[in-house]
Amino acid sequence: MNIKDRFNKYDRSGMLENILSLPDHIREAWKMSGDFILPRPSGPNPLVICGMGGSAIGAFLIRDLIKRECDFPVQVERGYLLPPHVGSDATVICISYSGNTEEVLKLFGDAAERGCNTGVITSGGELAGEAAKRNVSMMKVREGLPPRAAIGLLFTTLLHLMVNWGVYEITGEELNLLTERIELVIKKLTPESNARDNPAFELSKKLCDKMPVIYAGDGLLEGISYRWKCQFNENSKIAAYSNIFPELVHNEVMGWECSEEIMKNLFFIFLTDSDDHPGVRKRMDAAYSMLAKSTGEAVMIGSSWYGNDSPGRLERLLSMLALGDFISLYLAVGRGVDPTPVGKIEKIKKFLKIGEL
Ligand code: F6R
């Protein structure tokens, strides 16, 4: 069966369409999010972004985009409780695409109670109701997407806020041009592009029956490596794992002394970026050479993989996002699974409500 037939057969809920919509979602959210206004944190007061799963990814990506320049701490909370140090001067943004995620509803209540400068990004649900009741700043994005496919909407809302705060610089016009370049990147990854020149399709074939282990430095691509892992889990329905340099050379490398049997089932993907710290890069190179002597396979992918001369940070971030999304998609249809349904995630949410699996 050729790849297009595979999409017709297995991508029954249209994840390809959703992933192709990334540039449209970016433009759409940019237009709508100018009114999402919140006080800029200053000094030691943090920006706290709360969200779970797919709704937390935009938070990680924005953190990675600004973390080397930003003069206030940025933290992402994925749990039920805000840390005690988050006080009324903190700015807290609660993101839940569905608006019904228990942890985020709790964090929202907690932030509102503490008198934090609180904002909400959602498509509706209970969170939208609570935000309206408490009259907090809210960005309502369009409904009907799997939360992880709303990344363009959620991320761009945060991006616009960072631009309004003067933390990141990009004009609407520049963003439009950038989305056009992302469209070109996506074109190289679609099922219509020549299969042999399509890096997403090529890598997905190598990942068949393997467990991807995705590594990145602690810079621009930290959240991206986690996104790739989650997309392998949710779209491709396979076990995957991610970790970060330099920390992993202080512990994880010892795990490569496990049995050859286990190692040969692992496929290591190193994501590199031109802004990686030189120390990080040296450690990545050393670790990569070590792996070459093992039974585990490894590839290194640079964030300028598509050949543009010197793409900016945002462009590198978004093109790596698109690449990972497409690999997970090809792997899904290659394995004969529908990328969209997330049965086990929903089952556990239901269990929490009704008490049985
Ligand atoms: C589903 C997905 C999940 C959800 C998570 C939280 O596509 O990616 O990880 O994002 O269960 O739900 P929301 O995003 O609705 O708060």
PDB file of N, CA and C and ligand atoms in Angstrom, residues 15 51-56 95-102 104 145-149 154 227 231 234 340 342 345-346 349, ligand 1:
ATOM      1  N   MET A  15      -5.635  13.735  11.318  1.00  0.00           N
ATOM      2  CA  MET A  15      -4.501  14.384  11.990  1.00  0.00           C
ATOM      3  C   MET A  15      -3.576  15.076  10.982  1.00  0.00           C
ATOM      4  N   GLY A  51      -0.413  23.827  32.749  1.00  0.00           N
ATOM      5  CA  GLY A  51      -1.081  23.055  31.696  1.00  0.00           C
ATOM      6  C   GLY A  51      -0.624  21.615  31.777  1.00  0.00           C
ATOM      7  N   MET A  52      -1.397  20.730  31.205  1.00  0.00           N
ATOM      8  CA  MET A  52      -1.041  19.313  31.201  1.00  0.00           C
ATOM      9  C   MET A  52      -0.947  18.832  29.754  1.00  0.00           C
ATOM     10  N   GLY A  53      -0.077  17.862  29.527  1.00  0.00           N
ATOM     11  CA  GLY A  53       0.009  17.192  28.231  1.00  0.00           C
ATOM     12  C   GLY A  53       0.183  18.164  27.083  1.00  0.00           C
ATOM     13  N   GLY A  54      -0.648  18.006  26.062  1.00  0.00           N
ATOM     14  CA  GLY A  54      -0.543  18.834  24.860  1.00  0.00           C
ATOM     15  C   GLY A  54      -0.674  20.318  25.156  1.00  0.00           C
ATOM     16  N   SER A  55      -1.400  20.652  26.207  1.00  0.00           N
ATOM     17  CA  SER A  55      -1.582  22.069  26.547  1.00  0.00           C
ATOM     18  C   SER A  55      -0.369  22.664  27.250  1.00  0.00           C
ATOM     19  N   ALA A  56       0.564  21.825  27.678  1.00  0.00           N
ATOM     20  CA  ALA A  56       1.778  22.355  28.321  1.00  0.00           C
ATOM     21  C   ALA A  56       2.891  22.600  27.296  1.00  0.00           C
ATOM     22  N   ILE A  95      -3.537  27.045  31.001  1.00  0.00           N
ATOM     23  CA  ILE A  95      -3.894  26.601  29.649  1.00  0.00           C
ATOM     24  C   ILE A  95      -4.495  25.202  29.725  1.00  0.00           C
ATOM     25  N   SER A  96      -5.696  25.081  29.231  1.00  0.00           N
ATOM     26  CA  SER A  96      -6.268  23.751  29.008  1.00  0.00           C
ATOM     27  C   SER A  96      -7.098  23.866  27.737  1.00  0.00           C
ATOM     28  N   TYR A  97      -6.692  23.127  26.715  1.00  0.00           N
ATOM     29  CA  TYR A  97      -7.417  23.258  25.452  1.00  0.00           C
ATOM     30  C   TYR A  97      -8.902  22.910  25.639  1.00  0.00           C
ATOM     31  N   SER A  98      -9.169  21.786  26.278  1.00  0.00           N
ATOM     32  CA  SER A  98     -10.578  21.396  26.476  1.00  0.00           C
ATOM     33  C   SER A  98     -11.242  22.289  27.519  1.00  0.00           C
ATOM     34  N   GLY A  99     -10.459  22.762  28.454  1.00  0.00           N
ATOM     35  CA  GLY A  99     -11.014  23.551  29.559  1.00  0.00           C
ATOM     36  C   GLY A  99     -11.560  22.678  30.669  1.00  0.00           C
ATOM     37  N   ASN A 100     -11.326  21.364  30.578  1.00  0.00           N
ATOM     38  CA  ASN A 100     -11.905  20.467  31.576  1.00  0.00           C
ATOM     39  C   ASN A 100     -10.852  19.627  32.292  1.00  0.00           C
ATOM     40  N   THR A 101      -9.624  20.046  32.246  1.00  0.00           N
ATOM     41  CA  THR A 101      -8.568  19.240  32.860  1.00  0.00           C
ATOM     42  C   THR A 101      -8.474  19.566  34.353  1.00  0.00           C
ATOM     43  N   GLU A 102      -8.669  18.506  35.142  1.00  0.00           N
ATOM     44  CA  GLU A 102      -8.801  18.665  36.595  1.00  0.00           C
ATOM     45  C   GLU A 102      -7.636  19.441  37.218  1.00  0.00           C
ATOM     46  N   VAL A 104      -5.542  21.547  35.953  1.00  0.00           N
ATOM     47  CA  VAL A 104      -5.468  22.974  35.566  1.00  0.00           C
ATOM     48  C   VAL A 104      -6.588  23.767  36.245  1.00  0.00           C
ATOM     49  N   LEU A 145     -10.335  20.569  18.087  1.00  0.00           N
ATOM     50  CA  LEU A 145      -9.068  19.926  17.714  1.00  0.00           C
ATOM     51  C   LEU A 145      -8.625  18.991  18.838  1.00  0.00           C
ATOM     52  N   PRO A 146      -7.827  17.963  18.522  1.00  0.00           N
ATOM     53  CA  PRO A 146      -7.165  17.267  19.618  1.00  0.00           C
ATOM     54  C   PRO A 146      -6.213  18.286  20.264  1.00  0.00           C
ATOM     55  N   PRO A 147      -6.157  18.369  21.588  1.00  0.00           N
ATOM     56  CA  PRO A 147      -5.360  19.425  22.224  1.00  0.00           C
ATOM     57  C   PRO A 147      -3.937  19.552  21.659  1.00  0.00           C
ATOM     58  N   ARG A 148      -3.305  18.407  21.393  1.00  0.00           N
ATOM     59  CA  ARG A 148      -1.913  18.495  20.921  1.00  0.00           C
ATOM     60  C   ARG A 148      -1.816  19.108  19.533  1.00  0.00           C
ATOM     61  N   ALA A 149      -2.932  19.087  18.783  1.00  0.00           N
ATOM     62  CA  ALA A 149      -2.923  19.688  17.445  1.00  0.00           C
ATOM     63  C   ALA A 149      -3.256  21.177  17.503  1.00  0.00           C
ATOM     64  N   LEU A 154      -2.114  27.760  20.777  1.00  0.00           N
ATOM     65  CA  LEU A 154      -1.726  27.981  22.174  1.00  0.00           C
ATOM     66  C   LEU A 154      -0.374  28.690  22.254  1.00  0.00           C
ATOM     67  N   ARG A 227       8.227  17.237  23.088  1.00  0.00           N
ATOM     68  CA  ARG A 227       7.111  17.189  22.132  1.00  0.00           C
ATOM     69  C   ARG A 227       7.230  15.950  21.230  1.00  0.00           C
ATOM     70  N   GLN A 231       4.493  13.068  20.927  1.00  0.00           N
ATOM     71  CA  GLN A 231       3.836  12.776  19.648  1.00  0.00           C
ATOM     72  C   GLN A 231       4.041  11.309  19.244  1.00  0.00           C
ATOM     73  N   GLU A 234       1.457   9.569  21.554  1.00  0.00           N
ATOM     74  CA  GLU A 234       0.029   9.778  21.292  1.00  0.00           C
ATOM     75  C   GLU A 234      -0.355   9.523  19.830  1.00  0.00           C
ATOM     76  N   THR A 340      -5.110   9.900  15.751  1.00  0.00           N
ATOM     77  CA  THR A 340      -5.864  10.816  16.622  1.00  0.00           C
ATOM     78  C   THR A 340      -6.346  10.238  17.958  1.00  0.00           C
ATOM     79  N   VAL A 342      -6.937   8.870  21.587  1.00  0.00           N
ATOM     80  CA  VAL A 342      -6.037   8.649  22.734  1.00  0.00           C
ATOM     81  C   VAL A 342      -6.862   7.953  23.826  1.00  0.00           C
ATOM     82  N   ILE A 345      -5.738   7.728  27.596  1.00  0.00           N
ATOM     83  CA  ILE A 345      -5.761   9.029  28.294  1.00  0.00           C
ATOM     84  C   ILE A 345      -7.199   9.336  28.712  1.00  0.00           C
ATOM     85  N   GLU A 346      -8.113   9.101  27.790  1.00  0.00           N
ATOM     86  CA  GLU A 346      -9.519   9.404  28.088  1.00  0.00           C
ATOM     87  C   GLU A 346     -10.088   8.465  29.148  1.00  0.00           C
ATOM     88  N   LYS A 349      -9.043   9.655  32.526  1.00  0.00           N
ATOM     89  CA  LYS A 349      -9.807  10.856  32.919  1.00  0.00           C
ATOM     90  C   LYS A 349     -11.203  10.442  33.400  1.00  0.00           C
TER      91      LYS A 349
HETATM   92  C1  F6R B   1      -4.571  15.068  23.670  1.00  0.00           C
HETATM   93  C2  F6R B   1      -3.412  15.487  24.432  1.00  0.00           C
HETATM   94  C3  F6R B   1      -3.429  15.394  25.932  1.00  0.00           C
HETATM   95  C4  F6R B   1      -4.169  16.584  26.567  1.00  0.00           C
HETATM   96  C5  F6R B   1      -4.144  16.490  28.098  1.00  0.00           C
HETATM   97  C6  F6R B   1      -4.780  17.680  28.781  1.00  0.00           C
HETATM   98  O1  F6R B   1      -4.432  15.481  22.323  1.00  0.00           O
HETATM   99  O2  F6R B   1      -2.470  15.880  23.844  1.00  0.00           O
HETATM  100  O3  F6R B   1      -2.095  15.362  26.360  1.00  0.00           O
HETATM  101  O4  F6R B   1      -3.579  17.770  26.155  1.00  0.00           O
HETATM  102  O5  F6R B   1      -4.805  15.333  28.519  1.00  0.00           O
HETATM  103  O6  F6R B   1      -6.017  18.024  28.228  1.00  0.00           O
HETATM  104  P1  F6R B   1      -6.274  19.540  27.807  1.00  0.00           P
HETATM  105  O7  F6R B   1      -5.197  19.883  26.847  1.00  0.00           O
HETATM  106  O8  F6R B   1      -7.621  19.558  27.198  1.00  0.00           O
HETATM  107  O9  F6R B   1      -6.194  20.310  29.076  1.00  0.00           O
END
